[in-house]
Amino acid sequence: GAGVSQSPSNKVTEKGKDVELRCDPISGHTALYWYRQSLGQGLEFLIYFQGNSAPDKSGLPSDRFSAERTGGSVSTLTIQRTQQEDSAVYLCASSRDKANYGYTFGSGTRLTVV
Amino acid sequence: KNEVEQSPQNLTAQEGEFITINCSYSVGISALHWLQQHPGGGIVSLFMLSSGKKKHGRLIATINIQEKHSSLHITASHPRDSAVYICAVSGSRLTFGEGTQLTVNP
């Protein structure tokens, strides 16, 4: 597609429920990143996929968070047993290659855990 | 100490003023990025640079690799420039500064 597409744009969920957030990167972009931004805070790295390499999961805040990238394209970020502190905007970005090309960000998924 | 530090944190200017936002970093990088985030959260990549200077319209970005410092300049600022400007450095991932909230008053 022309840009990075994220869905849903907004998600309200009850504490304890699982949620799935989707990111569809720009076609041909091998690098895909998930970040989150809590209210009034800076951007926090979550996970990074590069081609067929093992993902860099070092930013995931707990084992309730996981992500997959199927076929080197679409990625799904799953949060199990959501907590109120998970409320944030979850941003996906893609790039042609690691580090040396510009990033294109999606418009994010605003997650609210009530 | 953060790996990427921006200054100032907040900046208010009058329309037409020349604006400078600074970014210093303490790690080795392959590139430095300037991003713009408008209210509502959308992030736009303004520049990616690894040396020298880039210009796009009224925006100019410079980087000094030896000094580990970059600046973003906005000439003839306009209220629509009001946004958060974020400096980020890339190695295997982006490491972000805290952002600079810019408000340009008419």
Coordinates of C-alpha atoms in Angstrom, one line a residue:
Chain A
G1 CA 0.0 0.0 0.0
A2 CA 0.9 3.6 -0.1
G3 CA 1.5 4.0 3.6
V4 CA 1.7 2.0 6.8
S5 CA -1.8 1.0 7.8
Q6 CA -2.8 0.2 11.4
S7 CA -6.0 -1.2 12.7
P8 CA -8.1 -0.6 14.6
S9 CA -7.5 3.1 15.0
N10 CA -9.1 3.0 18.4
K11 CA -9.7 0.2 20.8
V12 CA -11.4 0.2 24.2
T13 CA -11.1 -3.0 26.1
E14 CA -11.9 -4.2 29.6
K15 CA -9.1 -5.0 32.0
G16 CA -8.1 -8.6 31.7
K17 CA -9.1 -9.1 28.1
D18 CA -6.7 -9.9 25.2
V19 CA -6.3 -7.5 22.3
E20 CA -4.7 -7.7 18.9
L21 CA -3.3 -4.8 17.0
R22 CA -2.5 -5.0 13.3
C23 CA 0.1 -3.3 11.2
D24 CA 0.3 -3.5 7.4
P25 CA 3.6 -2.1 6.3
I26 CA 4.6 -0.5 3.0
S27 CA 5.1 -3.2 0.4
G28 CA 8.8 -4.2 0.1
H29 CA 9.8 -2.7 3.5
T30 CA 11.8 -5.4 5.2
A31 CA 12.1 -3.7 8.6
L32 CA 9.0 -3.3 10.9
Y33 CA 9.0 -1.7 14.3
W34 CA 6.4 -1.4 17.1
Y35 CA 6.6 1.5 19.5
R36 CA 4.2 2.8 22.1
Q37 CA 3.5 6.3 23.5
S38 CA 1.8 6.6 26.8
L39 CA -0.1 9.9 27.5
G40 CA 2.4 12.7 27.8
Q41 CA 5.4 10.5 27.4
G42 CA 8.0 9.9 24.7
L43 CA 8.1 7.0 22.3
E44 CA 9.1 3.6 23.7
F45 CA 10.6 0.8 21.6
L46 CA 8.7 -2.5 21.8
I47 CA 9.9 -4.9 19.1
Y48 CA 11.7 -4.9 15.7
F49 CA 11.4 -7.3 12.8
Q50 CA 14.1 -7.4 10.0
G51 CA 13.4 -9.8 7.1
N52 CA 13.7 -13.4 8.2
S53 CA 15.9 -12.7 11.2
A54 CA 14.8 -13.4 14.7
P55 CA 13.0 -10.4 16.0
D56 CA 14.5 -8.0 18.6
K57 CA 12.0 -8.4 21.4
S58 CA 14.1 -6.5 24.0
G59 CA 11.6 -3.7 24.4
L60 CA 8.6 -5.8 25.3
P61 CA 7.6 -4.7 28.8
S62 CA 6.3 -8.1 30.0
D63 CA 5.5 -11.6 28.8
R64 CA 1.9 -10.5 28.2
F65 CA 3.2 -8.8 25.1
S66 CA 4.0 -10.7 21.9
A67 CA 4.2 -10.0 18.2
E68 CA 4.3 -11.9 15.0
R69 CA 5.1 -11.0 11.5
T70 CA 3.7 -13.4 9.0
G71 CA 5.2 -13.8 5.5
G72 CA 7.5 -10.8 6.1
S73 CA 4.6 -8.5 5.7
V74 CA 1.7 -7.9 8.1
S75 CA 2.4 -7.9 11.8
T76 CA 0.2 -8.4 14.8
L77 CA 0.9 -7.2 18.3
T78 CA -0.9 -9.1 21.0
I79 CA -1.4 -8.0 24.5
Q80 CA -2.8 -10.6 26.9
R81 CA -4.7 -9.9 30.1
T82 CA -4.6 -6.2 29.5
Q83 CA -3.9 -3.8 32.4
Q84 CA -4.7 -0.2 32.7
E85 CA -1.0 0.7 32.3
D86 CA -1.2 -0.8 28.8
S87 CA -3.3 2.2 27.7
A88 CA -1.3 4.1 25.1
V89 CA -1.0 4.8 21.4
Y90 CA 0.7 1.9 19.7
L91 CA 2.7 3.0 16.6
C92 CA 4.0 0.8 13.8
A93 CA 6.7 2.0 11.5
S94 CA 8.4 0.3 8.5
S95 CA 11.6 0.9 6.6
R96 CA 13.2 -0.4 3.5
D97 CA 16.2 -1.7 5.5
K98 CA 17.7 -1.5 8.9
A99 CA 18.7 2.0 10.0
N100 CA 19.8 3.4 6.7
Y101 CA 16.5 4.5 5.2
G102 CA 13.8 6.7 6.4
Y103 CA 10.9 5.4 8.4
T104 CA 7.2 5.6 7.6
F105 CA 4.9 5.6 10.6
G106 CA 1.4 4.4 10.7
S107 CA -1.3 6.6 12.4
G108 CA -1.3 4.4 15.4
T109 CA -3.9 2.4 17.5
R110 CA -5.1 4.2 20.6
L111 CA -5.7 1.5 23.2
T112 CA -7.7 2.3 26.3
V113 CA -8.0 -0.3 29.0
V114 CA -11.0 0.4 31.4
Chain B
K1 CA 21.4 10.5 31.3
N2 CA 19.3 9.9 28.2
E3 CA 21.1 8.7 25.1
V4 CA 19.3 11.4 23.1
E5 CA 18.7 14.8 24.6
Q6 CA 16.8 17.6 23.0
S7 CA 16.5 21.2 23.9
P8 CA 14.5 23.2 24.6
Q9 CA 11.6 21.0 25.9
N10 CA 9.1 23.7 25.2
L11 CA 9.4 26.6 22.8
T12 CA 6.9 29.4 22.0
A13 CA 7.6 31.7 19.1
Q14 CA 5.8 34.5 17.2
E15 CA 4.9 33.9 13.6
G16 CA 7.8 34.7 11.4
E17 CA 10.6 34.0 13.9
F18 CA 13.6 31.8 13.1
I19 CA 13.5 28.6 15.3
T20 CA 16.2 26.3 16.3
I21 CA 15.8 23.0 18.1
N22 CA 18.9 21.1 19.3
C23 CA 19.6 17.4 19.7
S24 CA 22.7 15.8 21.3
Y25 CA 23.4 12.1 21.4
S26 CA 25.9 9.9 23.2
V27 CA 25.9 6.7 21.2
G28 CA 27.2 5.7 17.9
I29 CA 24.7 6.1 15.2
S30 CA 24.2 5.2 11.5
A31 CA 21.7 8.1 11.0
L32 CA 19.7 10.8 12.8
H33 CA 16.1 11.5 12.2
W34 CA 13.9 14.5 12.8
L35 CA 10.2 13.6 13.2
Q36 CA 7.1 15.8 13.6
Q37 CA 4.1 14.8 15.6
H38 CA 1.0 16.8 15.4
P39 CA -1.9 16.8 18.0
G40 CA -3.8 13.6 17.3
G41 CA -0.5 11.7 17.3
G42 CA 0.4 11.2 13.6
I43 CA 4.2 11.1 13.1
V44 CA 5.8 12.4 10.0
S45 CA 9.5 11.8 9.1
L46 CA 11.0 15.2 8.2
F47 CA 14.7 14.3 7.7
M48 CA 17.1 11.5 7.9
L49 CA 20.7 12.5 7.8
S50 CA 24.1 11.0 8.5
S51 CA 26.3 14.0 7.6
G52 CA 26.1 17.7 6.6
K53 CA 22.9 19.5 6.0
K54 CA 19.5 18.9 4.4
K55 CA 16.9 21.5 3.4
H56 CA 13.2 21.0 2.6
G57 CA 11.1 24.1 2.2
R58 CA 11.5 26.2 5.3
L59 CA 13.1 23.4 7.3
I60 CA 16.8 22.9 7.6
A61 CA 18.5 20.1 9.4
T62 CA 22.2 19.9 10.2
I63 CA 24.4 17.3 11.9
N64 CA 27.9 17.4 13.3
I65 CA 29.1 13.8 13.7
Q66 CA 32.2 14.7 15.6
E67 CA 30.3 16.7 18.1
K68 CA 27.3 14.3 18.2
H69 CA 24.9 17.2 17.7
S70 CA 22.1 18.0 15.3
S71 CA 19.9 21.1 14.9
L72 CA 16.6 21.6 13.2
H73 CA 15.9 25.1 12.0
I74 CA 12.5 26.5 10.9
T75 CA 12.7 29.8 9.0
A76 CA 9.7 32.2 8.8
S77 CA 7.8 30.1 11.3
H78 CA 4.0 29.8 11.0
P79 CA 1.3 28.6 13.4
R80 CA 0.9 25.4 11.4
D81 CA 4.4 24.5 12.4
S82 CA 3.1 24.0 15.9
A83 CA 3.8 20.4 16.8
V84 CA 6.2 18.2 18.8
Y85 CA 9.5 17.8 17.1
I86 CA 11.4 14.6 17.9
C87 CA 15.0 13.7 17.3
A88 CA 15.8 10.0 17.0
V89 CA 19.0 8.2 16.3
S90 CA 19.2 4.8 14.6
G91 CA 21.4 1.8 15.1
S92 CA 19.3 -1.3 15.0
R93 CA 16.3 0.6 16.2
L94 CA 15.3 4.2 16.8
T95 CA 16.1 5.8 20.1
F96 CA 14.0 8.9 20.7
G97 CA 14.6 12.1 22.4
E98 CA 11.8 13.4 24.6
G99 CA 10.6 15.8 22.0
T100 CA 10.3 19.6 21.8
Q101 CA 6.8 21.1 22.0
L102 CA 6.8 24.1 19.6
T103 CA 4.0 26.6 19.6
V104 CA 3.9 29.4 17.0
N105 CA 1.5 32.2 17.8
P106 CA 0.0 34.3 15.1

